[in-house]
mmCIF file of C-alpha atoms in Angstrom:
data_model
loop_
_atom_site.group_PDB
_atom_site.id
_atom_site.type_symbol
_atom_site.label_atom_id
_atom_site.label_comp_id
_atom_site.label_asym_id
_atom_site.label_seq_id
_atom_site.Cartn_x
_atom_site.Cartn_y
_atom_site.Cartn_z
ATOM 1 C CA UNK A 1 3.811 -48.884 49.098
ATOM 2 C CA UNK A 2 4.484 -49.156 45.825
ATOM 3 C CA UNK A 3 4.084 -46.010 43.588
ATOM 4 C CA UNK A 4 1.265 -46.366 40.818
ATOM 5 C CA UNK A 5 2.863 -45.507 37.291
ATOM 6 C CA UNK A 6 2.922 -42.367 35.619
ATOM 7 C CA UNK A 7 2.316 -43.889 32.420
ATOM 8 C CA UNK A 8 -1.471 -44.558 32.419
ATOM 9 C CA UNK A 9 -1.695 -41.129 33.144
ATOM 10 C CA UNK A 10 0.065 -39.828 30.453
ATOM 11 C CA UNK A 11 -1.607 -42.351 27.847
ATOM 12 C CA UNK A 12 -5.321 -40.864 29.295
ATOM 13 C CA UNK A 13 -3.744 -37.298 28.493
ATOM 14 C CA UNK A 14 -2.564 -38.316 24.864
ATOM 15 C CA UNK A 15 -6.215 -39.745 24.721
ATOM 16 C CA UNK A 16 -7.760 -36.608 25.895
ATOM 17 C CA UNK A 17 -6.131 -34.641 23.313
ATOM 18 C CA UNK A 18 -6.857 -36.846 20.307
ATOM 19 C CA UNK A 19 -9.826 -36.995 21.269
ATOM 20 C CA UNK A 20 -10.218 -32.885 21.376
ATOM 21 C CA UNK A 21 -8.788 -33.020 17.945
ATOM 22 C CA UNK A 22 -10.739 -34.889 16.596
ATOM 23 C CA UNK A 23 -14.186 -32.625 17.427
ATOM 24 C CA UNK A 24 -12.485 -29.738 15.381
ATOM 25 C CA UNK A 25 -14.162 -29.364 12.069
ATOM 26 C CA UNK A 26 -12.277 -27.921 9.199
ATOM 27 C CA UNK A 27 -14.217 -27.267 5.849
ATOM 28 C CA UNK A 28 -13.425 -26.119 2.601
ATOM 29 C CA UNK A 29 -15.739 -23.021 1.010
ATOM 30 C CA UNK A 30 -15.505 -22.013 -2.784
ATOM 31 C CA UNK A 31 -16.288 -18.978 -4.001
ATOM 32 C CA UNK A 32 -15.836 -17.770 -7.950
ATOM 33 C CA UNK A 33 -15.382 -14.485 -7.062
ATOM 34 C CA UNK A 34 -12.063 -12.717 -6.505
ATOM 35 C CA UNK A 35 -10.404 -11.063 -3.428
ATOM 36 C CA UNK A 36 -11.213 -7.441 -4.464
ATOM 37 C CA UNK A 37 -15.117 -8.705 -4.362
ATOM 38 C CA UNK A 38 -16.744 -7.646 -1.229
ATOM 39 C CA UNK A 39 -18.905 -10.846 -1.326
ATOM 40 C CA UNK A 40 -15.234 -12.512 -1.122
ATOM 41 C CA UNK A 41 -14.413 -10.051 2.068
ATOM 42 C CA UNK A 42 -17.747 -10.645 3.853
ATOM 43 C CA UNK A 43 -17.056 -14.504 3.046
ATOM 44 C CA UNK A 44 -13.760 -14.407 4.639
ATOM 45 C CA UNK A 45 -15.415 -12.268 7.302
ATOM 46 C CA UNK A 46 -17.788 -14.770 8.090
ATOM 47 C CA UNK A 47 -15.148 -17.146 8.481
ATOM 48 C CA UNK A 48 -13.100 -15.413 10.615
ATOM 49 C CA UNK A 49 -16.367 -14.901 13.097
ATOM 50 C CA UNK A 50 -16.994 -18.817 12.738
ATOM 51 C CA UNK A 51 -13.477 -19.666 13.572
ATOM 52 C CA UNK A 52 -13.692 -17.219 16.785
ATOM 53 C CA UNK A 53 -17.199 -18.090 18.009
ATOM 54 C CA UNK A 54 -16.232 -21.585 18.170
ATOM 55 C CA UNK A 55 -12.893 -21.434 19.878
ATOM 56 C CA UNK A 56 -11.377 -23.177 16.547
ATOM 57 C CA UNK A 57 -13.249 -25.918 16.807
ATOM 58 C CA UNK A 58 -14.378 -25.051 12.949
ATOM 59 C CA UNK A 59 -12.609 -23.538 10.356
ATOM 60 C CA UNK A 60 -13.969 -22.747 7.046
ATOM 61 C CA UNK A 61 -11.506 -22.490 4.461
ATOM 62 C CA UNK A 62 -12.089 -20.156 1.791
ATOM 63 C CA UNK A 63 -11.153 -20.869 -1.784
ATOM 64 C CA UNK A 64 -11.890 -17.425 -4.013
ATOM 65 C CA UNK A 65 -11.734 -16.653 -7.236
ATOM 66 C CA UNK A 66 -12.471 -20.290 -8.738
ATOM 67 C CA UNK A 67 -9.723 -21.660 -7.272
ATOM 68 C CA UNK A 68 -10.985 -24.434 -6.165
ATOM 69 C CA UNK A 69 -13.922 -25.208 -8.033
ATOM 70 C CA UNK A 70 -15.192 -24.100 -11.084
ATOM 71 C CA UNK A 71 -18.536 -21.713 -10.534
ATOM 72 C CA UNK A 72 -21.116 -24.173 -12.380
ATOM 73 C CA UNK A 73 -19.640 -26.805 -10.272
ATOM 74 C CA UNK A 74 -19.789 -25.160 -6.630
ATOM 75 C CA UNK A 75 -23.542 -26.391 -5.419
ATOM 76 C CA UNK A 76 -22.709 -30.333 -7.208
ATOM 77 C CA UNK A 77 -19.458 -30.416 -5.157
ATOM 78 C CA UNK A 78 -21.353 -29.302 -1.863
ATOM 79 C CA UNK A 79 -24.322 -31.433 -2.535
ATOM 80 C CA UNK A 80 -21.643 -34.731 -2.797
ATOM 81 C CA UNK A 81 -19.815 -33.619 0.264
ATOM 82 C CA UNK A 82 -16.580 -32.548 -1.987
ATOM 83 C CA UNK A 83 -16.397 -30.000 -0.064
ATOM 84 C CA UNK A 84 -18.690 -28.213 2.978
ATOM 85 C CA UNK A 85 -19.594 -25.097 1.697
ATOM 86 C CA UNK A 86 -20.037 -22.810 -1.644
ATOM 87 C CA UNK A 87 -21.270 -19.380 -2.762
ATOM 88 C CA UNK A 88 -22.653 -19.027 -6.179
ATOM 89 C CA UNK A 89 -24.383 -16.352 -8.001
ATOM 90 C CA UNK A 90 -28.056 -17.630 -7.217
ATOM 91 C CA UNK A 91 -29.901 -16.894 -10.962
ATOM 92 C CA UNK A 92 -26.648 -19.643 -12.317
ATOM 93 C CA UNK A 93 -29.321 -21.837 -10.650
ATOM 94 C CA UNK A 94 -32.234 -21.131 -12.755
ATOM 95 C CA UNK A 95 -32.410 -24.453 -14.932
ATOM 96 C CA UNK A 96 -33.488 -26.039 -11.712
ATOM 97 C CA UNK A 97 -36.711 -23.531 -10.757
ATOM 98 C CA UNK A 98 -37.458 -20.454 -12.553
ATOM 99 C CA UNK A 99 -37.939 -18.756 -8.919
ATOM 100 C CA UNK A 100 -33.935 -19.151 -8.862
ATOM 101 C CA UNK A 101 -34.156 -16.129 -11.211
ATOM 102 C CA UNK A 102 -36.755 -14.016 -10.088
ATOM 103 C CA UNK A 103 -34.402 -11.922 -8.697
ATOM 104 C CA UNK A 104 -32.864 -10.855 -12.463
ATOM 105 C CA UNK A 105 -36.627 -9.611 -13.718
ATOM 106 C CA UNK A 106 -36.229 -5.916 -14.342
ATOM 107 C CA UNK A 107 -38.832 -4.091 -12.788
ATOM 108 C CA UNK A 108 -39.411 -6.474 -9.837
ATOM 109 C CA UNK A 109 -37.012 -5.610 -7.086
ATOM 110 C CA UNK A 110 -35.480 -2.119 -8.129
ATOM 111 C CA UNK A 111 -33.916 -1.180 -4.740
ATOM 112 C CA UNK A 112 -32.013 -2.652 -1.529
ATOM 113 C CA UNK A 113 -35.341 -2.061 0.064
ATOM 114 C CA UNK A 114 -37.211 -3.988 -2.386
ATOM 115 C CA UNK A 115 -34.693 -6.962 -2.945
ATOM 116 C CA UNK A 116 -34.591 -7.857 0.592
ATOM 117 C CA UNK A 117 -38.564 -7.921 0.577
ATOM 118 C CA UNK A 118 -37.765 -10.229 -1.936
ATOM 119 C CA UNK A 119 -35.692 -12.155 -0.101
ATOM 120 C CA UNK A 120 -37.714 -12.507 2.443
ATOM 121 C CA UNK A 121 -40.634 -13.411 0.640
ATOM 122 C CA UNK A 122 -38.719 -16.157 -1.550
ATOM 123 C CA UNK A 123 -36.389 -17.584 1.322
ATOM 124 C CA UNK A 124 -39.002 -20.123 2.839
ATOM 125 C CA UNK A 125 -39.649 -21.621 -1.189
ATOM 126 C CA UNK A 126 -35.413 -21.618 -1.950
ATOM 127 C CA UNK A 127 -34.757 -23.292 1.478
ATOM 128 C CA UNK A 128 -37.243 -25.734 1.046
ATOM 129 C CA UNK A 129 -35.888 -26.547 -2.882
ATOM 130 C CA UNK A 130 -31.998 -26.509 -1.592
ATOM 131 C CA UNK A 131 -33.290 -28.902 1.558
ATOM 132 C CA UNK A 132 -34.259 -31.620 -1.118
ATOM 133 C CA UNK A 133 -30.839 -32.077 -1.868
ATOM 134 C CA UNK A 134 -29.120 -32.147 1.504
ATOM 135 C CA UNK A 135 -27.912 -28.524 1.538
ATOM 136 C CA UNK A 136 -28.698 -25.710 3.680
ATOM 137 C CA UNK A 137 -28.424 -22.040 2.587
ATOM 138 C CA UNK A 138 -27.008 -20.004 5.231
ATOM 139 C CA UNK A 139 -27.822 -16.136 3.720
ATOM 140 C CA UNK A 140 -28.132 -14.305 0.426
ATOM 141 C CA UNK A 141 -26.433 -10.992 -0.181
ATOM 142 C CA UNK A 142 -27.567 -8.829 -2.908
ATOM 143 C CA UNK A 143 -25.148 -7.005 -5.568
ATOM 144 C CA UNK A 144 -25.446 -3.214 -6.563
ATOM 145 C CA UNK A 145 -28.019 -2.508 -9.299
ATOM 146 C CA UNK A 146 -26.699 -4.021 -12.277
ATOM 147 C CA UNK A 147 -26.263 -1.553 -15.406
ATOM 148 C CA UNK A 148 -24.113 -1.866 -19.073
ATOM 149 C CA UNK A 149 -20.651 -1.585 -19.671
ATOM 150 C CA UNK A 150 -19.635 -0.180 -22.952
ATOM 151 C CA UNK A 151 -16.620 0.709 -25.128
ATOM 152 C CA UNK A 152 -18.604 3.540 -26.544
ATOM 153 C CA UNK A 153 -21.729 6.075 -25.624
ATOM 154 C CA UNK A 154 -24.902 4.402 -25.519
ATOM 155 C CA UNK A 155 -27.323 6.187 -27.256
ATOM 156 C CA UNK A 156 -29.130 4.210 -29.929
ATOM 157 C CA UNK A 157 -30.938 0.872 -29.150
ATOM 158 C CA UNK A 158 -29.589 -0.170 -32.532
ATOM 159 C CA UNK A 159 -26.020 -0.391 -30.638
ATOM 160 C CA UNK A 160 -27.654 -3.548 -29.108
ATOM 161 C CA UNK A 161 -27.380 -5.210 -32.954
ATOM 162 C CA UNK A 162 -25.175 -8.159 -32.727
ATOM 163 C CA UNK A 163 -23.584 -7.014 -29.724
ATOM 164 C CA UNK A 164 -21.819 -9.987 -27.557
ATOM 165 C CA UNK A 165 -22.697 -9.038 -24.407
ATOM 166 C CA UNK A 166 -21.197 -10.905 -21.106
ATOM 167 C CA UNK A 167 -24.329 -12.339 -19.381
ATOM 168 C CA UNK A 168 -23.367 -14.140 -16.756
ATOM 169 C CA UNK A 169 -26.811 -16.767 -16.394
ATOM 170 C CA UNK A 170 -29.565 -17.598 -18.848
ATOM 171 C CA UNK A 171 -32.095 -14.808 -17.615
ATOM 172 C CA UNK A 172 -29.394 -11.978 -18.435
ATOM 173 C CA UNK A 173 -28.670 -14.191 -21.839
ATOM 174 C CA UNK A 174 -32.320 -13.989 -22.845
ATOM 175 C CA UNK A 175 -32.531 -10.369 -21.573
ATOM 176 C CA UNK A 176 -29.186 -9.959 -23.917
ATOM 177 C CA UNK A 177 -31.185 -11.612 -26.900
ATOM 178 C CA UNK A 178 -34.699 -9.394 -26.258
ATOM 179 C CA UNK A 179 -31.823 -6.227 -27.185
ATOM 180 C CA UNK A 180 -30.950 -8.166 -30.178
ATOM 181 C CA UNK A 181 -27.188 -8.612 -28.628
ATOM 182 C CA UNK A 182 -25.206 -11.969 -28.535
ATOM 183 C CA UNK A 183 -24.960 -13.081 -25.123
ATOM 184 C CA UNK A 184 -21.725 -14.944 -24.056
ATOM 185 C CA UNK A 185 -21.299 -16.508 -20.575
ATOM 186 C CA UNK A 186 -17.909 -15.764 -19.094
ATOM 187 C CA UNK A 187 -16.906 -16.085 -15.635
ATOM 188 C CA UNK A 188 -15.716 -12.851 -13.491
ATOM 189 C CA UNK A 189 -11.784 -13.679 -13.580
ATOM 190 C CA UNK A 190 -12.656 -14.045 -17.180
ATOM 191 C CA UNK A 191 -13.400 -10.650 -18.285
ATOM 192 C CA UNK A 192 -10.132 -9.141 -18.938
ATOM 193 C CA UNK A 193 -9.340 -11.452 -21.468
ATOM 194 C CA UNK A 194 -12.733 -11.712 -22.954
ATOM 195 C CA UNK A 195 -12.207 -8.259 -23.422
ATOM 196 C CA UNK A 196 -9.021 -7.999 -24.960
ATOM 197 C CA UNK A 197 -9.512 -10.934 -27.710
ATOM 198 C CA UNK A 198 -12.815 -9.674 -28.736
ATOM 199 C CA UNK A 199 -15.342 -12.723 -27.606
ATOM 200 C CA UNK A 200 -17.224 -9.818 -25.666
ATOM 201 C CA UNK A 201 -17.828 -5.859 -26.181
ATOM 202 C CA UNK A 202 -19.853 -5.419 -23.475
ATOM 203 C CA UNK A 203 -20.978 -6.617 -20.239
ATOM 204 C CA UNK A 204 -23.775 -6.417 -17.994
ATOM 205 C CA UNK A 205 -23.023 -6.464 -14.460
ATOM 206 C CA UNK A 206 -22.385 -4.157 -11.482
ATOM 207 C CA UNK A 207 -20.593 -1.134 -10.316
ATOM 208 C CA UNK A 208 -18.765 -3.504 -7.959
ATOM 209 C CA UNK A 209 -17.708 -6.108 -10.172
ATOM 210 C CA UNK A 210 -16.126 -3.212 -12.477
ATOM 211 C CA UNK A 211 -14.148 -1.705 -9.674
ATOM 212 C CA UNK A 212 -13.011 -4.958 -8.881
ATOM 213 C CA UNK A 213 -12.127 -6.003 -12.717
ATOM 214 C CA UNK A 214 -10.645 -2.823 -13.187
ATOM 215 C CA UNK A 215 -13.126 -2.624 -15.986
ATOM 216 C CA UNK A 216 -11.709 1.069 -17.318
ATOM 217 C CA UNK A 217 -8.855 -0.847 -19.032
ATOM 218 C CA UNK A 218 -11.019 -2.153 -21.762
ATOM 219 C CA UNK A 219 -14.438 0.017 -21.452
ATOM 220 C CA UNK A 220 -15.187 4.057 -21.326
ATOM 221 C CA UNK A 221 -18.511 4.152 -20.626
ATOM 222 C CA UNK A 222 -21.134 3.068 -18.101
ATOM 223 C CA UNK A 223 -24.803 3.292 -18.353
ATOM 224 C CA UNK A 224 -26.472 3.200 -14.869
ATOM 225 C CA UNK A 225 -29.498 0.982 -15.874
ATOM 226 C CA UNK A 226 -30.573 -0.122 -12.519
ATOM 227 C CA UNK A 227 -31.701 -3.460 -14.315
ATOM 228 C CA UNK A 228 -32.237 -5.468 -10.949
ATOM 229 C CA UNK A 229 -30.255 -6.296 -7.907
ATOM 230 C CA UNK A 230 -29.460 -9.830 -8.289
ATOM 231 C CA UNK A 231 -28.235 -12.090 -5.276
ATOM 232 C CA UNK A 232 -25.347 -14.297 -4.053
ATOM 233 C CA UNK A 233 -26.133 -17.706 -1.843
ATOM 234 C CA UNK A 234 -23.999 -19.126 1.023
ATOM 235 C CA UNK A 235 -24.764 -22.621 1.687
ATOM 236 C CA UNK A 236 -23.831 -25.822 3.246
ATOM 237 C CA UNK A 237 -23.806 -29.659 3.011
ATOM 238 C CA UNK A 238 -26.721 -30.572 5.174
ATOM 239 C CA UNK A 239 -24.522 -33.973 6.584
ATOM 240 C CA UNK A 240 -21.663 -31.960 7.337
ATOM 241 C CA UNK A 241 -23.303 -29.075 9.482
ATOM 242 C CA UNK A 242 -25.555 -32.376 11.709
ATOM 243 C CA UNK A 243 -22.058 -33.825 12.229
ATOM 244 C CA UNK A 244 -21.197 -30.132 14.291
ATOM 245 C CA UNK A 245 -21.724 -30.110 18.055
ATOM 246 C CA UNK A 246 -25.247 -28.090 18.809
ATOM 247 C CA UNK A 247 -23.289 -25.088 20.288
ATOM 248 C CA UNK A 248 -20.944 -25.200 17.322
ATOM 249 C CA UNK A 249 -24.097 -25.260 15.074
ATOM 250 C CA UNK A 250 -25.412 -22.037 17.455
ATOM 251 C CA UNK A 251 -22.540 -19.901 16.379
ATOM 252 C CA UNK A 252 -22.545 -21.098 12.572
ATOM 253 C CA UNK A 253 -26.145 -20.028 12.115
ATOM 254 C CA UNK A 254 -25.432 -16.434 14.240
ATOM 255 C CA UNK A 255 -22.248 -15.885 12.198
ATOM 256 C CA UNK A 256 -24.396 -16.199 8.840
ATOM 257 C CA UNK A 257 -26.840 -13.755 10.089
ATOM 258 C CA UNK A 258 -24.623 -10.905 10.780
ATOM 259 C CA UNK A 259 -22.972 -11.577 7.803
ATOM 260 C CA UNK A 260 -26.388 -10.925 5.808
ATOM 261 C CA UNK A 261 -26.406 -8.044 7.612
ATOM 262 C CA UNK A 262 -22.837 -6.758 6.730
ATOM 263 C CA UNK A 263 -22.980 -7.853 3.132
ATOM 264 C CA UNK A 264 -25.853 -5.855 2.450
ATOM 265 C CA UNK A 265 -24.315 -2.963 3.895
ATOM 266 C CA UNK A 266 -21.279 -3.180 2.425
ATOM 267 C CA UNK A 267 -23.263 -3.984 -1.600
ATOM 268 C CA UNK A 268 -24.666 -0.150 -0.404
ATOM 269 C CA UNK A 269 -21.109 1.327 0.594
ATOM 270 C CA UNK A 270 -19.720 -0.414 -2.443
ATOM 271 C CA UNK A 271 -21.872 0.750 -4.990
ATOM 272 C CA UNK A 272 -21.378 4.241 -3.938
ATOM 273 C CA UNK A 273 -17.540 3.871 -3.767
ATOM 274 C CA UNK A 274 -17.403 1.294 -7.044
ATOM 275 C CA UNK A 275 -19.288 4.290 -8.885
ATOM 276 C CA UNK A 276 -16.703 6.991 -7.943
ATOM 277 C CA UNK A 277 -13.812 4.562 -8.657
ATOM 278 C CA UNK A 278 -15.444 4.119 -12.197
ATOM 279 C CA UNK A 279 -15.290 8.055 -12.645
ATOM 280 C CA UNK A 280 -12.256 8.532 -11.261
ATOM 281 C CA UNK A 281 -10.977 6.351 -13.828
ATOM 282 C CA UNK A 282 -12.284 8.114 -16.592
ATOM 283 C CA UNK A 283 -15.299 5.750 -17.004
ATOM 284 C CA UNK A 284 -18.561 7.998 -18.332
ATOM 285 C CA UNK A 285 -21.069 7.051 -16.277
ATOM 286 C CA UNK A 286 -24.724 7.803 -17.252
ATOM 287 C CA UNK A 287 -28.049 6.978 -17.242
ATOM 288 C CA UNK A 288 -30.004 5.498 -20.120
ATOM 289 C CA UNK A 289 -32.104 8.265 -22.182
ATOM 290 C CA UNK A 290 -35.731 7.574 -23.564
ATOM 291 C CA UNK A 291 -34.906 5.492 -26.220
ATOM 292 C CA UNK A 292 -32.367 3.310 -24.904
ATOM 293 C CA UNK A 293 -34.984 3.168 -21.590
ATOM 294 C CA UNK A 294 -37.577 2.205 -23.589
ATOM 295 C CA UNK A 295 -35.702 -0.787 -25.405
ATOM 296 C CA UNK A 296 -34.994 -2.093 -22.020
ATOM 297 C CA UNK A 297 -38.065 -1.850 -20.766
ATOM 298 C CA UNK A 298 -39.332 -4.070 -23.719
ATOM 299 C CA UNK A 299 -37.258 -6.538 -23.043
ATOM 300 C CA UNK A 300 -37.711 -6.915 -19.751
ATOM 301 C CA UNK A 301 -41.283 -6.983 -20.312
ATOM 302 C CA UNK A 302 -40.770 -9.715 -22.882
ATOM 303 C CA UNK A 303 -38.396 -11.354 -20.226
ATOM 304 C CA UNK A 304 -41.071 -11.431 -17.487
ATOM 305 C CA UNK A 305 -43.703 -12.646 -19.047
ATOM 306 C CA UNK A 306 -41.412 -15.659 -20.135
ATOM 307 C CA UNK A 307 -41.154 -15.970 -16.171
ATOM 308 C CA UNK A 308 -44.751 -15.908 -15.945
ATOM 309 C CA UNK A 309 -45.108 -19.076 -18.538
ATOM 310 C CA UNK A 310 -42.639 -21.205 -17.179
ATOM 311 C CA UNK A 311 -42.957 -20.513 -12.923
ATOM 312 C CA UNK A 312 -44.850 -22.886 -11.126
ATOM 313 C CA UNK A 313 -47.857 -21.776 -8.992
ATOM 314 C CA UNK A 314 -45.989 -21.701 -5.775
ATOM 315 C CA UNK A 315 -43.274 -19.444 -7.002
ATOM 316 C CA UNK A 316 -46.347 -16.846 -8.654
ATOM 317 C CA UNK A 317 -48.413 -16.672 -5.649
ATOM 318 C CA UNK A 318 -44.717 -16.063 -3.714
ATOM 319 C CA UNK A 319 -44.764 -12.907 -6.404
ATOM 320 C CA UNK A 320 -47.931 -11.598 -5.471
ATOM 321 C CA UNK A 321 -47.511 -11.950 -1.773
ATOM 322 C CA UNK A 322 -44.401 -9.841 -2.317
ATOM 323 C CA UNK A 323 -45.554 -7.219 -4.321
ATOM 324 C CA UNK A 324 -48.713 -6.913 -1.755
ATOM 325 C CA UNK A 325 -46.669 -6.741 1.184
ATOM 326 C CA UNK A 326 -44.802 -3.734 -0.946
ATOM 327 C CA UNK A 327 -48.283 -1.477 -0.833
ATOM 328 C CA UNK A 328 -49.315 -2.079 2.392
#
C-alpha cells in the first residue's frame, strides 16, 4: 500500500493559518491629545483590553498627540475609512449641530454628576447624528471643570480687554468674545509655543490639560472658574466594526463601556492631582471674586441664549428632559 503524501497535508495547514490571519483586524486610532493626557492613557487602556478580550484578533493602534492626523481632520478620516477609529474633543463638532456644544454652556452641567446626566440624556440624539454618516461612537469621557489660565492675578473684568485667549472650539471663542478677549484656536501640543511667541496670553482649559502642558512655564496664575465640563468622543467607522466577527464585536462594545467608566474616574482623580501639581509648581490657584463672577456669568448668559436661537427642537426638548430629570 502505497503511503498517501504528506504534502496535501501540509498545504491544508499553510491554508489554515492564512486563513486565521486573515480574520485578525488591525486598526489605526488618532487621538490629538498627548501621552501625559489621561484621555490618551484610558485610550491606550482601552486598547490594551480590546487586544486581550479578543485573543489578538483586533488591535487598535493608537496614534496620540496628532500624530497621525490633524484634530479637525480625525472624524473626516474615520468617516472615509482612512483609518478605523478617532477621539476628538466633541464641541470641535459644533458647526454640524449646535447640540455638539451643549456641553460648553456654563451653567448647564456644573458637576461630574450633572455632565453624565447630560450624557445620558444627549447620547440617543449624538448617536443617531454620528449614525448618518457611517460612524459609531463608542463612549464620551468628560474633562475636569474647565477654568482660566493667566500670566497675572485676575481681578478686574477689564483684564478680559483684548486678551487672546486659547479657545479651543467656536462656543469657548464666542464665550472668549462675550469677555471682550480675542479668541485664538490652537491645538494642545500647541500651547507652549503659542505661549512663548505671544499669539496667546491666556487659555481656557482644564486642570488636566495644564499638568500635562506643564502650563507653570509660561503662566502664574489659575482661576478655578468651573465654566463647564466639556467631553471627549471615541468612535468608529460603522463598515469597519460590521466587517468584525459578532464575538469580536461583543468584546469591542464591553471594552468601551468600562472604559467610560474608568475615564470618568480617572477626569475625578486627575483634577484633584492636576490641581496640586499646579500649586506645587507655584501656580496661584483661585477662584473668581464677584466681579470677575459676574462678567462670566454674563457671558455665558449671552452664550446660551445664542444656543437657544440656533438649536433645533429636538436638541431643546433633549434640554428640558435633562434638567427635569435633575429635580426629580
Amino acid at each position: 500500500m502505497t503511503p498517501r503524501p504528506f504534502k496535501p497535508l501540509l498545504v491544508t495547514l499553510s491554508c489554515l493559518a492564512v486563513s486565521g490571519t486573515a480574520l485578525a483586524a488591525e486598526w489605526n486610532m488618532a487621538t490629538p491629545y498627548g501621552d501625559a493626557s489621561f484621555h490618551t492613557q484610558n485610550v491606550k487602556q482601552f486598547a490594551e483590553d480590546v487586544a486581550e478580550a479578543t485573543d489578538g484578533a483586533l488591535r487598535i493602534n493608537v496614534h496620540s498627540g496628532g500624530s497621525l492626523v490633524a484634530h479637525g481632520e480625525i472624524k473626516p478620516s474615520v468617516r472615509r475609512g482612512t483609518i478605523e477609529a478617532g477621539e476628538v474633543f466633541l464641541s470641535i463638532l459644533s458647526n454640524e449641530d449646535p447640540i455638539f456644544e451643549i456641553d460648553t454652556l456654563p451653567g448647564v452641567a456644573g458637576s461630574y454628576e450633572e455632565a453624565m446626566a447630560l450624557w445620558e440624556a444627549t447620547r440617543p440624539m449624538i448617536t443617531e447624528l454620528f449614525a448618518e454618516e457611517g460612524l459609531v461612537p463608542l463612549y464620551a469621557v468628560a474633562w475636569p471643570a474647565q477654568g482660566i489660565y493667566t500670566r497675572d492675578a485676575l481681578e478686574d473684568p477689564e483684564q478680559f480687554e483684548g486678551l487672546r485667549v486659547r479657545a479651543p472650539n467656536i462656543n469657548t471663542q464666542r464665550f472668549v468674545q462675550n469677555l471682550g478677549g480675542n479668541p485664538t484656536e490652537t491645538e494642545e501640543s500647541d500651547i507652549p509655543t503659542a505661549f512663548s511667541t505671544g499669539r496667546v496670553d491666556a487659555m481656557i482649559t482644564s486642570s488636566a490639560t495644564g499638568n500635562a502642558m506643564t502650563a507653570w512655564d509660561y503662566i502664574s496664575h489659575y482661576t478655578d472658574a468651573n465654566l463647564w465640563l466639556p467631553k471627549n468622543i471615541v468612535f468608529i467607522n460603522k463598515r469597519a466594526f460590521d466587517r468584525l466577527d459578532e464575538a469580536t464585536q461583543e468584546a469591542l462594545l464591553e471594552a468601551a463601556e468600562r472604559a467610560e467608566t474608568r475615564g470618568w474616574q480617572m477626569s475625578r482623580d486627575n483634577n484633584e492631582t492636576s490641581l496640586q501639581a499646579l500649586q506645587d509648581n507655584g501656580v496661584t490657584v483661585s477662584t473668581p471674586n464677584d466681579e470677575v463672577a459676574a462678567a462670566l456669568q454674563a457671558a455665558g448668559d449671552q452664550l446660551f441664549e445664542d444656543w437657544q436661537a440656533r438649536a433645533s427642537e429636538p436638541a431643546l426638548e433633549l434640554l428640558e428632559t435633562y434638567r427635569a430629570g435633575l429635580e426629580e
